C-alpha positions as a printed Julia matrix, in Angstrom:
437×3 Matrix{Float64}:
 -43.58   12.61  -75.57
 -40.28   12.63  -72.91
 -39.68   11.37  -69.82
 -39.49   14.38  -68.68
 -40.93   17.47  -70.64
 -42.15   21.03  -69.38
 -43.64   23.35  -71.93
 -44.52   26.33  -72.63
 -46.21   28.68  -74.93
 -47.15   32.38  -74.31
 -50.25   34.25  -73.69
 -50.64   37.08  -76.06
 -52.01   39.34  -74.58
 -48.97   40.36  -71.73
 -50.77   41.99  -69.18
 -48.85   44.5   -67.06
 -47.34   42.82  -63.12
 -45.32   39.48  -63.12
 -48.88   36.78  -63.07
 -50.32   38.03  -65.98
 -47.22   38.82  -68.0
 -46.48   34.64  -67.59
 -49.7    33.3   -68.3
 -49.65   30.77  -70.36
 -50.17   26.86  -71.73
 -48.3    24.48  -69.93
 -47.74   21.08  -70.49
 -45.68   18.96  -68.48
 -44.31   14.79  -69.13
 -43.31   12.66  -66.5
 -42.55    8.88  -68.17
 -43.82    9.32  -72.01
 -47.31   10.64  -70.62
 -48.39   13.86  -70.6
 -49.35   14.62  -66.69
 -51.23   18.22  -66.93
 -54.16   15.58  -68.98
 -57.37   16.68  -67.42
 -60.87   16.18  -68.18
 -63.07   19.28  -67.9
 -66.92   19.36  -66.59
 -68.03   18.62  -70.12
 -65.39   15.39  -70.69
 -63.38   17.1   -72.4
 -59.74   15.84  -72.27
 -57.59   18.74  -72.16
 -53.39   18.07  -72.39
 -52.94   21.79  -71.38
 -53.41   24.27  -68.2
 -54.1    28.34  -68.99
 -51.91   29.13  -65.66
 -49.29   32.03  -65.25
 -46.2    30.63  -65.04
 -44.62   32.25  -62.1
 -45.76   30.58  -59.29
 -44.13   27.35  -60.54
 -41.1    29.09  -61.72
 -40.59   30.94  -57.98
 -41.46   27.83  -56.16
 -38.74   25.58  -57.8
 -36.17   28.5   -57.41
 -36.72   29.16  -53.79
 -36.66   24.88  -53.16
 -33.69   24.6   -56.09
 -31.23   23.18  -53.69
 -33.2    20.67  -52.11
 -36.15   20.08  -55.13
 -32.7    18.86  -56.57
 -30.33   17.53  -53.71
 -32.93   16.4   -50.37
 -34.01   12.42  -50.34
 -35.63   10.44  -47.72
 -34.3     9.93  -44.9
 -35.02    6.61  -44.6
 -36.8     3.86  -45.7
 -38.93    3.01  -42.87
 -39.98    6.8   -42.35
 -42.9     6.54  -44.64
 -44.23    9.81  -42.87
 -41.92   12.44  -44.36
 -42.6    11.89  -47.92
 -46.74   13.35  -46.85
 -45.83   15.74  -43.83
 -46.52   19.28  -45.0
 -42.68   20.04  -44.44
 -41.06   17.75  -47.02
 -43.53   18.25  -49.48
 -43.08   21.8   -49.51
 -39.85   21.23  -50.84
 -41.06   18.23  -53.03
 -45.25   18.58  -54.22
 -45.44   20.99  -57.21
 -49.54   21.68  -55.6
 -47.2    24.04  -53.58
 -46.53   26.27  -55.72
 -50.11   26.49  -57.56
 -51.47   29.5   -55.57
 -55.14   29.0   -56.47
 -54.09   27.17  -60.16
 -55.42   23.4   -59.57
 -52.35   21.68  -61.05
 -51.48   17.7   -60.75
 -49.73   16.01  -57.85
 -46.2    15.95  -58.97
 -43.97   14.96  -56.49
 -39.61   15.74  -56.85
 -37.48   12.45  -54.99
 -34.29   12.97  -54.9
 -32.51    9.97  -55.23
 -28.27   10.54  -55.03
 -27.57   11.02  -58.5
 -30.94   10.45  -59.66
 -34.73   11.93  -59.1
 -37.02   10.03  -59.03
 -40.05   11.55  -59.84
 -44.14   10.38  -59.81
 -47.17   12.3   -61.11
 -50.68   10.82  -59.56
 -54.46   11.78  -61.33
 -56.17   14.04  -58.77
 -60.17   15.24  -58.51
 -60.36   19.36  -57.91
 -63.98   19.88  -57.43
 -63.53   23.57  -56.63
 -61.79   23.91  -60.34
 -63.92   21.22  -61.58
 -61.44   19.06  -63.95
 -59.87   15.6   -62.88
 -56.29   14.76  -62.83
 -55.82   10.78  -65.12
 -53.0    10.83  -65.78
 -50.06    8.3   -63.3
 -46.98    8.05  -64.24
 -43.03    8.09  -62.46
 -39.74    8.16  -63.97
 -36.31    8.09  -62.26
 -33.58   10.69  -64.32
 -30.18   11.5   -63.61
 -30.24   14.62  -61.63
 -28.26   16.46  -64.17
 -31.42   15.78  -66.34
 -33.83   17.01  -64.79
 -31.76   19.78  -63.31
 -31.23   21.07  -67.0
 -34.83   20.97  -67.53
 -36.37   23.05  -64.34
 -33.34   25.05  -65.59
 -35.1    26.2   -68.7
 -38.0    26.26  -67.35
 -37.46   28.73  -64.96
 -34.58   30.83  -67.04
 -37.6    31.58  -69.61
 -39.91   32.73  -67.29
 -37.72   34.8   -65.78
 -36.69   36.06  -69.49
 -40.06   36.49  -70.37
 -40.47   39.04  -67.17
 -36.71   41.2   -68.26
 -37.96   41.36  -72.38
 -41.41   43.42  -70.38
 -38.83   44.97  -68.14
 -40.47   43.78  -64.98
 -37.87   43.57  -62.48
 -37.5    43.03  -58.49
 -39.41   40.04  -58.19
 -39.09   37.79  -55.96
 -38.37   34.64  -58.9
 -35.82   37.26  -60.45
 -34.01   37.68  -56.92
 -32.89   33.97  -56.3
 -32.6    33.17  -59.64
 -29.49   35.77  -59.55
 -28.13   34.1   -56.51
 -28.3    30.63  -57.87
 -26.67   31.7   -61.06
 -24.14   33.37  -59.72
 -22.98   30.26  -57.31
 -19.52   29.86  -58.47
 -18.49   25.17  -57.7
 -17.46   26.31  -54.31
 -20.23   27.7   -53.18
 -22.23   25.1   -55.09
 -21.0    22.5   -52.48
 -22.16   24.08  -49.54
 -25.73   24.78  -50.96
 -25.17   21.52  -52.16
 -25.23   19.66  -48.76
 -27.48   22.49  -46.97
 -29.95   21.45  -49.61
 -29.78   17.82  -48.86
 -30.9    18.37  -45.06
 -33.66   20.23  -46.57
 -32.95   23.87  -46.14
 -32.2    26.97  -48.63
 -28.17   27.84  -48.4
 -29.44   31.37  -47.69
 -31.29   30.92  -44.93
 -29.19   28.83  -42.53
 -28.43   29.42  -39.26
 -25.01   29.99  -38.14
 -24.99   26.65  -36.13
 -25.06   24.8   -38.73
 -23.82   26.55  -41.54
 -20.21   26.73  -39.34
 -20.78   22.92  -38.77
 -20.46   21.96  -42.37
 -17.9    24.5   -43.18
 -15.82   22.99  -39.93
 -16.43   19.4   -41.71
 -15.42   19.69  -45.52
 -12.08   19.64  -44.57
 -12.3    17.04  -42.0
 -14.25   14.76  -44.29
 -13.85   15.43  -47.61
 -16.4    16.11  -50.03
 -17.59   12.8   -50.47
 -18.4    11.6   -47.19
 -19.71   15.39  -46.15
 -22.54   15.37  -48.99
 -23.17   11.15  -47.96
 -23.78   12.72  -43.89
 -25.82   15.3   -45.25
 -28.3    13.53  -47.23
 -28.32   11.58  -44.36
 -29.06   13.64  -41.57
 -32.11   16.33  -40.97
 -31.23   20.01  -40.01
 -32.38   18.59  -35.93
 -30.33   15.43  -35.98
 -26.97   17.41  -38.29
 -24.63   17.6   -34.85
 -25.29   14.54  -33.57
 -25.52   12.61  -36.44
 -22.05   14.85  -37.9
 -20.47   13.55  -34.57
 -21.0     9.81  -35.99
 -19.7    10.25  -39.72
 -16.34   11.71  -37.87
 -15.99    8.65  -35.13
 -16.15    6.56  -38.63
 -13.81    8.59  -40.8
 -11.36    8.57  -37.43
 -11.76    4.52  -37.32
 -11.29    3.9   -40.48
  -8.07    5.16  -40.46
  -6.24    2.53  -38.06
  -8.66   -0.27  -39.03
  -6.74   -3.21  -40.51
  -6.35   -3.59  -44.48
  -9.03   -5.85  -46.52
  -9.04   -6.49  -50.15
 -11.22   -6.59  -53.14
  -8.47   -7.67  -55.62
 -10.82  -10.91  -55.6
 -13.62   -8.77  -57.37
 -10.8    -6.94  -59.83
 -12.76   -9.31  -63.2
 -15.8    -9.13  -62.04
 -17.8    -6.18  -63.38
 -20.59   -5.0   -60.98
 -23.86   -4.48  -62.47
 -24.63   -1.01  -63.88
 -26.94    1.25  -62.44
 -30.21    0.71  -64.71
 -32.35    3.75  -63.46
 -35.36    2.18  -65.34
 -35.53   -0.14  -62.91
 -35.53    0.1   -59.0
 -32.4     0.07  -57.39
 -31.96   -3.08  -55.15
 -32.15   -5.35  -58.1
 -28.57   -4.21  -58.63
 -27.97   -4.67  -54.85
 -29.34   -7.92  -55.23
 -28.09   -9.07  -59.08
 -24.63   -8.46  -57.55
 -24.84  -10.25  -54.0
 -25.97  -13.25  -57.13
 -22.79  -12.68  -59.16
 -20.22  -12.58  -56.3
 -21.14  -15.49  -55.77
 -21.27  -17.4   -58.87
 -16.98  -15.71  -59.92
 -16.17  -17.16  -56.3
 -17.79  -20.59  -56.39
 -20.39  -19.86  -53.79
 -23.39  -21.91  -53.41
 -26.35  -19.69  -52.92
 -27.92  -22.11  -50.98
 -24.62  -22.29  -48.53
 -25.75  -20.63  -45.14
 -21.63  -20.01  -44.83
 -21.23  -18.17  -47.77
 -21.03  -14.56  -46.51
 -18.65  -15.62  -44.24
 -16.82  -16.81  -47.43
 -16.69  -13.61  -49.11
 -15.65  -12.09  -45.65
 -13.29  -14.58  -45.55
 -12.12  -13.54  -49.14
 -11.89  -10.48  -48.94
 -10.56  -10.0   -45.53
 -13.14   -8.69  -43.4
 -13.6    -9.52  -40.26
 -17.14   -9.27  -39.13
 -15.84   -8.97  -34.89
 -14.2    -5.87  -34.48
 -16.41   -2.98  -33.97
 -15.79    0.37  -33.01
 -16.16    2.61  -30.2
 -19.04    2.52  -27.74
 -21.82    4.65  -29.41
 -23.92    7.13  -26.76
 -26.77    6.21  -28.72
 -28.78    3.0   -29.77
 -28.08    0.52  -33.4
 -31.76    1.66  -33.91
 -31.91    5.75  -32.84
 -28.69    6.06  -36.0
 -28.72    6.9   -39.44
 -24.86    6.29  -39.96
 -24.06    2.37  -39.46
 -20.26    1.97  -40.63
 -17.77    3.2   -43.46
 -15.42    2.58  -45.68
 -12.51    4.0   -47.46
 -10.98    2.55  -50.9
  -7.14    2.95  -52.14
  -7.44    0.82  -55.59
  -8.5    -3.23  -54.28
  -7.78   -2.18  -50.77
  -9.97   -1.04  -47.97
 -10.75   -0.01  -44.81
 -14.17   -0.85  -42.81
 -15.11    0.91  -39.57
 -18.07   -0.37  -38.67
 -19.82    0.81  -35.36
 -22.95   -1.36  -34.85
 -22.87   -3.41  -31.0
 -23.82   -7.11  -31.98
 -22.44   -9.06  -34.54
 -25.18  -10.0   -36.31
 -25.55   -6.14  -37.13
 -22.31   -5.84  -37.85
 -22.14   -8.22  -40.73
 -25.27   -7.15  -42.34
 -22.9    -3.11  -42.36
 -20.33   -4.89  -43.18
 -21.78   -6.58  -46.57
 -23.49   -3.12  -47.2
 -19.48   -1.72  -46.93
 -17.95   -4.65  -49.81
 -20.8    -3.04  -51.72
 -19.63    0.05  -51.25
 -16.65   -0.42  -51.9
 -16.71   -2.37  -55.06
 -18.92    0.78  -56.42
 -16.67    3.55  -55.43
 -14.44    5.29  -57.15
 -10.05    4.47  -56.84
  -9.84    6.15  -54.31
 -12.79    7.24  -52.33
 -14.56    7.27  -48.38
 -18.12    6.66  -48.55
 -20.62    5.94  -45.72
 -23.34    3.55  -44.96
 -26.75    5.6   -44.15
 -30.02    5.34  -44.03
 -31.12    7.23  -46.78
 -33.56    6.7   -49.81
 -30.19    7.44  -52.07
 -29.73    4.67  -54.78
 -26.51    3.79  -53.94
 -26.92    2.94  -50.34
 -30.48    1.19  -51.59
 -28.29   -1.12  -53.67
 -25.77   -1.55  -50.9
 -29.09   -2.5   -48.36
 -30.46   -4.55  -50.72
 -26.97   -6.56  -51.84
 -26.41   -7.08  -47.55
 -29.91   -8.61  -47.12
 -29.08  -11.11  -50.35
 -25.69  -11.88  -49.56
 -26.16  -12.49  -45.77
 -29.82  -14.44  -45.87
 -30.07  -16.02  -49.87
 -33.25  -16.03  -51.1
 -32.59  -19.38  -52.76
 -31.52  -20.72  -49.05
 -34.74  -18.79  -47.86
 -37.19  -21.05  -50.35
 -35.5   -24.2   -49.22
 -35.96  -23.57  -45.74
 -39.67  -22.95  -46.24
 -42.37  -25.23  -45.31
 -45.06  -24.7   -48.73
 -43.61  -21.36  -48.91
 -43.54  -20.33  -45.43
 -41.57  -19.42  -42.82
 -42.46  -19.6   -38.66
 -41.25  -17.08  -36.36
 -39.32  -20.44  -34.67
 -37.64  -21.29  -38.57
 -36.78  -16.85  -38.92
 -35.34  -17.53  -35.44
 -33.58  -21.12  -36.1
 -32.23  -19.0   -39.52
 -31.23  -16.2   -38.28
 -29.14  -18.15  -36.22
 -26.96  -19.46  -38.5
 -26.34  -16.86  -41.1
 -25.16  -14.86  -37.85
 -27.72  -12.47  -39.03
 -31.1    -9.92  -37.65
 -34.01  -11.55  -37.79
 -35.08   -9.33  -39.53
 -33.11   -8.79  -41.94
 -34.57  -12.68  -42.71
 -37.83  -12.09  -42.69
 -36.77   -9.44  -44.89
 -35.64  -10.21  -47.29
 -37.82  -13.74  -47.26
 -41.19  -11.86  -47.44
 -39.45   -9.82  -50.51
 -38.88  -12.59  -52.26
 -42.66  -14.04  -52.31
 -42.36  -15.84  -49.47
 -45.07  -16.08  -46.03
 -43.18  -15.52  -43.02
 -44.96  -15.62  -38.42
 -42.85  -12.78  -38.11
 -44.62  -10.01  -36.72
 -44.45   -6.44  -38.12
 -43.92   -2.82  -37.5
 -46.65    0.04  -37.56
 -50.23   -0.44  -39.32
């Protein structure tokens, strides 16, 4: 068994076209489960599919860069991961071409990819895929499995002297990409686009921003943007980057001997952020029930949350970038873009985690993207500014009334939504109104 593996064995019958020639027994393993396993109309359990591999390989090559780089753009927008256009790039079902396949979804999360499979009945084919599985792996590991599979299918075609297929043409473009071109391709993929079919306005903007923002900030921008929002969010990213140049110097020196928890891909990313907040408090001698805990951390690191960037033309709720941080060894410069101090305090806490986890000379944007580093810094900020131990202490019979949420928010100088969400995430009921259904 394997965390992620695609196994093929070719049919001996062969054929004269790309479909017949790639007919095979196909088995896919995810999280140590065979997700291609199905029950047929006679209740037989079959681990492998008998299908042409061509269509799957073609779908992978066509969507290569988005498949590996495009995350969900916001944790608040669950509609994206179920939208037809997003699924066309990330769901294996988009490559089925009439053949029964399991429901398998690839969700990039920055340096890793979350792969999830769920059961599915295919009535017309008389089969039921019964296994549910998930795993999170380094993107490079996922890419290698996909690359090996596509290359094997292409080699099968070439061995049969089949030429000029869409798959072969697309694969040549991918394997002939040099490193400079690859950076553009990754950015386009993060936006949900094919780099070989990007409109001139977006292509020109990516190329203009690269020397201005650098590779890391540009990627953070693309990970948090859609093609429709890219231009406006890019202007905000440029503003944030510019503001860091004149920002006061903060310090990471108090954290020099504190080792940031490693990113354990086998658990949810938020756990890393929560562990990091707990670790900082312990090492800096701050109690987890101290309402002034976050303020003490900001003071020790010289992070000023009273300063905001220039007024913007859009509201906080409409943007996907709330700040930026530049690390230079133990120094860092932070730009906070939001209007109210409670929101700047949350962004400042995110900046502390991002600066702490960055390379010694690296810049990062604080974004809404569903990547593991952004998820971790949001969880860190929630726990630092609204500690779960304090929320439990103030809760009456494990419940916080709406007035109690507001009172805590005022005392902590943080948004009531942060208080309510962190309480609920830790099993404390609240009267805070939930948005959505």
